[in-house]
Coordinates of C-alpha atoms in Angstrom, one line a residue:
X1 CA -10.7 -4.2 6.1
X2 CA -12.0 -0.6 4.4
X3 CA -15.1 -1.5 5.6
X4 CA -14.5 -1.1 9.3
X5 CA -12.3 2.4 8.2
X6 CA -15.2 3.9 6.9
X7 CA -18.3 3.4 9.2
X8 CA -17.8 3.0 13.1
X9 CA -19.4 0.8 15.3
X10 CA -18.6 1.9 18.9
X11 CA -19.1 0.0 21.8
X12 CA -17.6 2.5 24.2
X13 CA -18.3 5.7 23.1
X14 CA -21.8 7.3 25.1
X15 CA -21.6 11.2 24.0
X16 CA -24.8 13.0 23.5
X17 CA -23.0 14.5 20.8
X18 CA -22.3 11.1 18.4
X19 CA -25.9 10.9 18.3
X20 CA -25.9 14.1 15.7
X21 CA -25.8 12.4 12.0
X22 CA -24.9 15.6 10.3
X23 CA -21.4 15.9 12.0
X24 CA -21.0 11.7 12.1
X25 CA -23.6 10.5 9.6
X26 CA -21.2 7.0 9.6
X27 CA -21.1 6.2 13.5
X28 CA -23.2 3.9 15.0
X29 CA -23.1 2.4 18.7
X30 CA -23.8 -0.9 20.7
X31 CA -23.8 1.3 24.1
X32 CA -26.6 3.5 25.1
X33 CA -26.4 7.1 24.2
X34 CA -26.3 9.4 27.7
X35 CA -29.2 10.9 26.1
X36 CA -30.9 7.5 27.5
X37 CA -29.0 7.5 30.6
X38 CA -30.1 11.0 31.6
X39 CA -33.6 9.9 30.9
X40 CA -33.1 7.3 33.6
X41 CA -31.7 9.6 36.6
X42 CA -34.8 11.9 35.8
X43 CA -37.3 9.1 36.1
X44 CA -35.4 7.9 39.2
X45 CA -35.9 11.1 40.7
X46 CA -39.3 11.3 39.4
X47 CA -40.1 8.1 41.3
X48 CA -38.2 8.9 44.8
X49 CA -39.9 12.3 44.4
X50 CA -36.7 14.6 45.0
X51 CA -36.9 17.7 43.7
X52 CA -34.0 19.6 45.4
X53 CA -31.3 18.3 43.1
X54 CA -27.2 19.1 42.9
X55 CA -25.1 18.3 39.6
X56 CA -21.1 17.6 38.9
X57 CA -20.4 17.0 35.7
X58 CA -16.8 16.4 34.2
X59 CA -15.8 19.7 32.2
X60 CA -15.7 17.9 28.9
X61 CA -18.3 16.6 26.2
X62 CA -19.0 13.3 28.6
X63 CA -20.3 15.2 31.7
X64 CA -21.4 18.5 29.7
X65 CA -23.7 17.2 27.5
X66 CA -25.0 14.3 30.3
X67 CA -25.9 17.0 32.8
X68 CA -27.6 19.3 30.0
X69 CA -30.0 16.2 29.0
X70 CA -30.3 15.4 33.0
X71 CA -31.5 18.9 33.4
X72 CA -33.9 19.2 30.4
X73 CA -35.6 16.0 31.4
X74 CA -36.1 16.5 35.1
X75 CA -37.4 20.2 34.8
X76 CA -40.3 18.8 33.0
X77 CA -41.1 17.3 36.6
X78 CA -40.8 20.4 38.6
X79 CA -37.1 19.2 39.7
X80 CA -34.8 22.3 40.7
X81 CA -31.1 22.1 40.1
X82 CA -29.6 23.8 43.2
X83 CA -25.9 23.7 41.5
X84 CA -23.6 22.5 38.5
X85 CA -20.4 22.7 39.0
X86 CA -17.5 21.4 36.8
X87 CA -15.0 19.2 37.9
X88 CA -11.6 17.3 36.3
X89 CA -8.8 15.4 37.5
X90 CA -6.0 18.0 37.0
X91 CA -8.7 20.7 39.3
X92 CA -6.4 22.3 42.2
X93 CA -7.2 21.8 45.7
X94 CA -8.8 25.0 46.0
X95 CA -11.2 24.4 42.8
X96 CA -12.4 21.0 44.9
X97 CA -13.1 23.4 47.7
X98 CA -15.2 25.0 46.0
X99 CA -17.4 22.6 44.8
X100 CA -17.0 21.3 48.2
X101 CA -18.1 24.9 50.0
X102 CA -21.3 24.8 47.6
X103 CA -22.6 21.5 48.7
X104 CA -22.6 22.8 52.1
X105 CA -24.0 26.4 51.0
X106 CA -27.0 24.7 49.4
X107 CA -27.9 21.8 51.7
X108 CA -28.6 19.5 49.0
X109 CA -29.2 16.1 49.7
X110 CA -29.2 14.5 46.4
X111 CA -26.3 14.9 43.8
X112 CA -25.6 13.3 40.8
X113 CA -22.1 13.2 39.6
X114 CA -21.6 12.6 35.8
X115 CA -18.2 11.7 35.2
X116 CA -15.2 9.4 35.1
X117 CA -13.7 7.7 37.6
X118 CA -10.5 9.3 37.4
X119 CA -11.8 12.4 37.0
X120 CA -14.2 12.2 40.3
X121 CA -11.8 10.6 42.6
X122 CA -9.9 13.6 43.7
X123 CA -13.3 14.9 44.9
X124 CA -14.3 12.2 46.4
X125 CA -10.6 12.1 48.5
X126 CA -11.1 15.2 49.6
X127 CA -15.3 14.7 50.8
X128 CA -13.2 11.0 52.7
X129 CA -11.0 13.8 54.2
X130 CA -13.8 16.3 55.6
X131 CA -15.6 13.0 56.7
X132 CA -19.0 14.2 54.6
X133 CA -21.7 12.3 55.4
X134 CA -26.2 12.1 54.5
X135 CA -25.7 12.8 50.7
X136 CA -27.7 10.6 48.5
X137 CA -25.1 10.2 45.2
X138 CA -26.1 9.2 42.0
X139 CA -23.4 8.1 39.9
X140 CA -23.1 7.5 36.0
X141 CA -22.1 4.9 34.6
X142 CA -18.4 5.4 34.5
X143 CA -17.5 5.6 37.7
X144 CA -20.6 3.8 39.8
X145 CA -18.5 0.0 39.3
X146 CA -15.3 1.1 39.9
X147 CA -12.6 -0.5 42.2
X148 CA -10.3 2.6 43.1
X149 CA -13.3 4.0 45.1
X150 CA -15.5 0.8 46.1
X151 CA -13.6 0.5 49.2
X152 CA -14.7 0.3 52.8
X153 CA -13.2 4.0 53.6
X154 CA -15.0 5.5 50.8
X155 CA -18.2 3.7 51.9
X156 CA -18.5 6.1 54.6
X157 CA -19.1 8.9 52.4
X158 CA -20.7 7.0 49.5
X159 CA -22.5 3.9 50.9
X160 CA -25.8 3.9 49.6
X161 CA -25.0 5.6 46.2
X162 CA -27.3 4.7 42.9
X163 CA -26.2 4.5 39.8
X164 CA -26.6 3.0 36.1
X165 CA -24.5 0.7 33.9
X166 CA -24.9 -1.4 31.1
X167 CA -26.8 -4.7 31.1
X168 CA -24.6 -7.9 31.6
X169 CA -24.4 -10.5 30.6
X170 CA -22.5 -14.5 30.1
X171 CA -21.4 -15.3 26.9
X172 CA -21.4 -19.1 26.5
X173 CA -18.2 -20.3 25.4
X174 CA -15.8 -17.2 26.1
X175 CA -14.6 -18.7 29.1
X176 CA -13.6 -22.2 27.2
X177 CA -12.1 -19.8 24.6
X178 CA -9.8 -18.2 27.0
X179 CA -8.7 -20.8 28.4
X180 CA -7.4 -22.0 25.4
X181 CA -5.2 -19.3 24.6
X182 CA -1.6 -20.5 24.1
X183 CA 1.5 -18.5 23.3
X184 CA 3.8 -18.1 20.3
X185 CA 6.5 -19.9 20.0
X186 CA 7.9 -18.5 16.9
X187 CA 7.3 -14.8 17.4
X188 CA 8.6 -12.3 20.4
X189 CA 6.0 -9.5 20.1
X190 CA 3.1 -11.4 20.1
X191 CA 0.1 -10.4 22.1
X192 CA -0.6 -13.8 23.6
X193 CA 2.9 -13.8 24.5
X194 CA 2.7 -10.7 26.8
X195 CA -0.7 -12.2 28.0
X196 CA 1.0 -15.5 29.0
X197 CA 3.7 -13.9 30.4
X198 CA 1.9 -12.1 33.0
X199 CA -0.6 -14.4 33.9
X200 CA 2.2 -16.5 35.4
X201 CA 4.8 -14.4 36.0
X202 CA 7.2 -15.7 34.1
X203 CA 9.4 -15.2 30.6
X204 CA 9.5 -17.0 27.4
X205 CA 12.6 -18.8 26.2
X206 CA 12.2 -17.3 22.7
X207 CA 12.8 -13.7 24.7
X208 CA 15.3 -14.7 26.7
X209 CA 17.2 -15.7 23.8
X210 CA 16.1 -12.6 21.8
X211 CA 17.3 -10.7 24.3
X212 CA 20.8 -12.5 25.6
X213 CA 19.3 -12.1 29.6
X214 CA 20.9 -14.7 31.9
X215 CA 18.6 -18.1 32.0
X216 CA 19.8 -18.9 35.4
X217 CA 18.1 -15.0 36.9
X218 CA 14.9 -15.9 35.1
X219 CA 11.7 -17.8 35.8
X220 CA 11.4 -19.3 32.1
X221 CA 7.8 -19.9 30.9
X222 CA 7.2 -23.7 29.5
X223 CA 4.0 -22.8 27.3
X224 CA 2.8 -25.6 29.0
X225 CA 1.2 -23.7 31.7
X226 CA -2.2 -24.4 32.6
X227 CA -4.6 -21.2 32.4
X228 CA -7.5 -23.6 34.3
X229 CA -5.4 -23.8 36.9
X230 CA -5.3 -19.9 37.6
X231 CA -7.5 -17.8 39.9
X232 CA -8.1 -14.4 38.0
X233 CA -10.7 -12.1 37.9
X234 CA -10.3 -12.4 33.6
X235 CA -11.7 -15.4 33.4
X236 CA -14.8 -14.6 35.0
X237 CA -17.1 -13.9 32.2
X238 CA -20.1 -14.0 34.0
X239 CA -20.5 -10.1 34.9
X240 CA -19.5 -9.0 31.3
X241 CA -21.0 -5.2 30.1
X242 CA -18.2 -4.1 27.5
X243 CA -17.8 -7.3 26.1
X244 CA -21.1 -7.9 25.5
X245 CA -21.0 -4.5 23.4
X246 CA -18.3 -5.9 21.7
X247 CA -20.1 -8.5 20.7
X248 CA -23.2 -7.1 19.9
X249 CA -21.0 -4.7 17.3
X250 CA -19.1 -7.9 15.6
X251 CA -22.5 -9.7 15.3
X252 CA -24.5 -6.3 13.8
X253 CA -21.9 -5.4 11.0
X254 CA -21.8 -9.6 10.4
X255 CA -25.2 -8.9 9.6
X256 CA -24.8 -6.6 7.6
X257 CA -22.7 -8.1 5.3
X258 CA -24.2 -11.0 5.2
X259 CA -27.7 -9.6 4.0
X260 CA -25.3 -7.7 1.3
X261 CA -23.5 -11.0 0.4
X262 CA -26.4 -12.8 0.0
X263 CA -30.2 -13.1 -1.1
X264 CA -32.7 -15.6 -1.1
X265 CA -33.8 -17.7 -4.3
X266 CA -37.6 -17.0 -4.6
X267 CA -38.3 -20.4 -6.3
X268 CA -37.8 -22.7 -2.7
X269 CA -36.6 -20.2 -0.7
X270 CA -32.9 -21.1 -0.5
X271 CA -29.7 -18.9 0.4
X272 CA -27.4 -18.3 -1.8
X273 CA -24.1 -16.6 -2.8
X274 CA -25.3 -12.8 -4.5
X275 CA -21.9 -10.5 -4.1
X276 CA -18.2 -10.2 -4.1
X277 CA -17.2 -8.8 -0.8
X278 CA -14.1 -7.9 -2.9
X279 CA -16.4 -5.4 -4.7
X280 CA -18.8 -3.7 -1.3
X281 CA -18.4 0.0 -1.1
X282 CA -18.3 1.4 2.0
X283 CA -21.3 3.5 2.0
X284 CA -23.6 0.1 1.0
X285 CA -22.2 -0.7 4.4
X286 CA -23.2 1.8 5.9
X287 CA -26.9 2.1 4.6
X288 CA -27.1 -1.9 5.4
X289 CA -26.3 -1.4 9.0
X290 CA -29.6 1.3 9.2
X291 CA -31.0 -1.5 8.6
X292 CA -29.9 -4.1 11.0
X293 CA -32.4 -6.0 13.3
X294 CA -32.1 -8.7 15.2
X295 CA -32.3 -11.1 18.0
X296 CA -28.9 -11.9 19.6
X297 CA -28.3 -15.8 21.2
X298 CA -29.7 -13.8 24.6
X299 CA -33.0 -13.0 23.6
X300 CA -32.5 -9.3 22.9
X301 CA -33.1 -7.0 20.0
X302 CA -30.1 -5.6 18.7
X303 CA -31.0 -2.2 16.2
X304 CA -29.8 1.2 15.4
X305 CA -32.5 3.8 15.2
X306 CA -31.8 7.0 13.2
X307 CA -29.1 8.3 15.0
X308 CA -27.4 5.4 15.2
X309 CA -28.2 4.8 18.8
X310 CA -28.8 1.1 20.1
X311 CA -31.9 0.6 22.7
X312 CA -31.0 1.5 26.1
X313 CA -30.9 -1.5 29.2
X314 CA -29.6 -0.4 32.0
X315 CA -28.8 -1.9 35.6
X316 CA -29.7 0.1 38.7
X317 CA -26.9 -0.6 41.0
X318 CA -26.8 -0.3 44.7
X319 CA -23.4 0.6 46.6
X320 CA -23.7 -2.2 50.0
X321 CA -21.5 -3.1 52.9
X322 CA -21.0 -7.0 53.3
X323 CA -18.4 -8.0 56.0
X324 CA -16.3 -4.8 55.1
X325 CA -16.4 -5.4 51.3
X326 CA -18.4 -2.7 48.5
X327 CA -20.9 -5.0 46.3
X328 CA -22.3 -3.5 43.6
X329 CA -25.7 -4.9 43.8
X330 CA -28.6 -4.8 41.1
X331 CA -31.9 -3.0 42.5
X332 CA -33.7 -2.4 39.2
X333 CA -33.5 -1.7 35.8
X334 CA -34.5 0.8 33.2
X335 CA -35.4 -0.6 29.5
X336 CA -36.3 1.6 26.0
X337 CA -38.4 0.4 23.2
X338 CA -38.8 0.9 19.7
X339 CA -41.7 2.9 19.9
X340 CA -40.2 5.6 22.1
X341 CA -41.5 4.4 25.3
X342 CA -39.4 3.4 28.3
X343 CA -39.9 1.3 31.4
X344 CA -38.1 2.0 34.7
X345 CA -38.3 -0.8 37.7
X346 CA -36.8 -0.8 40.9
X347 CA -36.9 -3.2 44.4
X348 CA -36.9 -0.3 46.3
X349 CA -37.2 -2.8 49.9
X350 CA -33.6 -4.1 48.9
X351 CA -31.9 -0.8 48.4
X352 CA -29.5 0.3 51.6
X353 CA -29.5 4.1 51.4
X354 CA -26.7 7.0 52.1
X355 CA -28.5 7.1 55.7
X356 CA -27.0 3.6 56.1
X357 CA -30.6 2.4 56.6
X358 CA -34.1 2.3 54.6
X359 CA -35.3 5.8 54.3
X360 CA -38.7 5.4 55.7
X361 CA -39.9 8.3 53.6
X362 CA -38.3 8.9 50.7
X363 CA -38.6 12.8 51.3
X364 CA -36.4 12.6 54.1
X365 CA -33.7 13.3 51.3
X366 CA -34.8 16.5 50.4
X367 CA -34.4 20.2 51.7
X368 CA -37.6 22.3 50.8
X369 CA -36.0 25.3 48.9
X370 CA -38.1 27.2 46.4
X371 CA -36.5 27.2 42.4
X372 CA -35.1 30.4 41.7

């Protein structure tokens, strides 16, 4: 288990920042830097030709360094950023007025927001409250699938918004491996247990008993339950993103140690048993993981280049309206390559904009203001 102390292989973290090897020369990634995901907004501006553009970022190393990257990429395309203002969850009213006041001041059409969720949502309240309407939003990738805001209400003032997340993707056999999760009957604090628990709304005789509560007052749990037999969003594992990073992660240090543990005879080209795992120092780790490549059961390369970074796939998702519920639907997507390059494609025709209809020129969105 030293191994995994040592060197870090995130599948969450996105900071510009991790990607400096000097302050984390031991931190590797299966999730896109936002270096990658800033790229993408600028060459989705690039391609809808706005150039009148308005920036929130969250007031911490997330939505700092996103918006800085944003801005240096989309300059190069004679993009001007009309604002950037800061925002956070524990802002006062007045500081969301603010930001608020400044939208209107500058016209802009176009804003991207990088942030969370939770810190965006009291913005977005208060632009629901003042019924703001016509703003194109592009959202990053931590808020632009979330539930608390894809809501019919919301839609009014966000229908239409773009935005990036992670590619997803089925992982065969997950969903037969949930479903056979069972529950401990030997052990009270057992994760499974709390799992089981509150898939069905019950309690486990073991607690009850632990815990003297009166049989009769509780629904007691069998372990005999059948999770098959239960409609939940867990077990659908067909739109997985974080998972899939997971994954990715297990498989690439797997890799690693396995080309550590082993070697290959040279006499008829046979695998065999090299190393003690007993004996692997953490910095052979480490170096073995710089040098990780390969193709995962889905077809795609997984690699760390020299920061550490993972290529970047991304989804272009859509905000629609169908019979009153928010879909999050795929329009496009935006791919890296090893050699630097990058590919961006987008179905512009099925794309429902913040207009509520197909902008007929894309131009429509922006207000002709000179940079300053």
């Amino acid at each position: 288990m030293f191994v995994f102390i040592f060197h870090k292989v995130s599948y969450a973290s996105t900071c510009v920042c991790l990607s400096n090897k000097r302050e984390f020369p031991t931190f590797s990634r299966t999730i896109p830097s936002d270096f990658f995901q800033a790229k993408a907004f600028a060459q989705l501006v690039k391609h809808f030709g706005w150039t009148w553009i308005g920036a929130i970022q969250a007031d911490n190393e997330y939505g700092i360094f996103g918006v800085q990257s944003f801005t240096k990429e989309v300059v190069k395309y004679g993009v001007c950023i009309a604002f950037t203002e800061n925002i956070l969850s524990s802002y006062s009213r007045t500081a969301l007025l603010q930001i608020i006041e400044t939208m209107k001041r500058t016209a802009v059409k176009v804003i991207l927001a990088f942030a969370s969720e939770r810190d965006l949502y009291p913005l977005m309240q208060e632009i629901v409250r003042q019924n703001i309407t016509g703003i194109q939003w592009l959202a990053s990738e931590d808020w632009v699938t979330a539930a608390r805001p894809s809501t019919e209400e919301f839609f009014r003032s966000f229908g239409g918004t773009i935005g990036l997340t992670t590619r997803k993707m089925a992982i065969p056999k997950f969903k037969d491996f949930l479903l056979n999760i069972r529950p401990s009957l030997d052990s009270v604090n057992n994760l499974n247990n709390v799992f089981w628990e509150h898939i069905f709304g019950c309690t486990l005789r073991l607690k009850v008993e632990s815990f003297q509560q009166n049989v009769s007052d509780t629904k007691i749990c069998t372990g005999q339950e059948r999770l098959d037999k239960i409609e939940n969003a867990f077990f659908d594992v067909s739109q997985l993103r974080m998972t899939y990073n997971v994954h990715n992660a297990v498989y690439a240090v797997a890799h690693a140690l396995h080309d550590l543990l082993f070697c290959e005879k040279e006499e008829n080209k046979t695998i065999k048993l090299c190393g003690d795992i007993a004996r692997i120092e953490p910095w052979q780790v480490t170096k073995q993981l710089k040098r990780v490549s390969f193709v995962n059961q889905f077809g795609e390369a997984v690699y760390f280049d020299e920061n550490g970074d993972p290529p970047a796939a991304y989804d272009i998702i859509n905000w629609q309206l169908n019979k009153g519920v928010v879909s999050h639907v795929t329009v496009g997507h935006f791919d890296t390559s090893p050699d630097g390059g990058s590919q961006l494609v987008v179905d512009e025709d099925s794309i429902v904009w913040s207009t509520g209809r197909e902008v007929s020129t894309i131009s429509d969105l922006n207000t002709i203001f000179k940079c300053s």
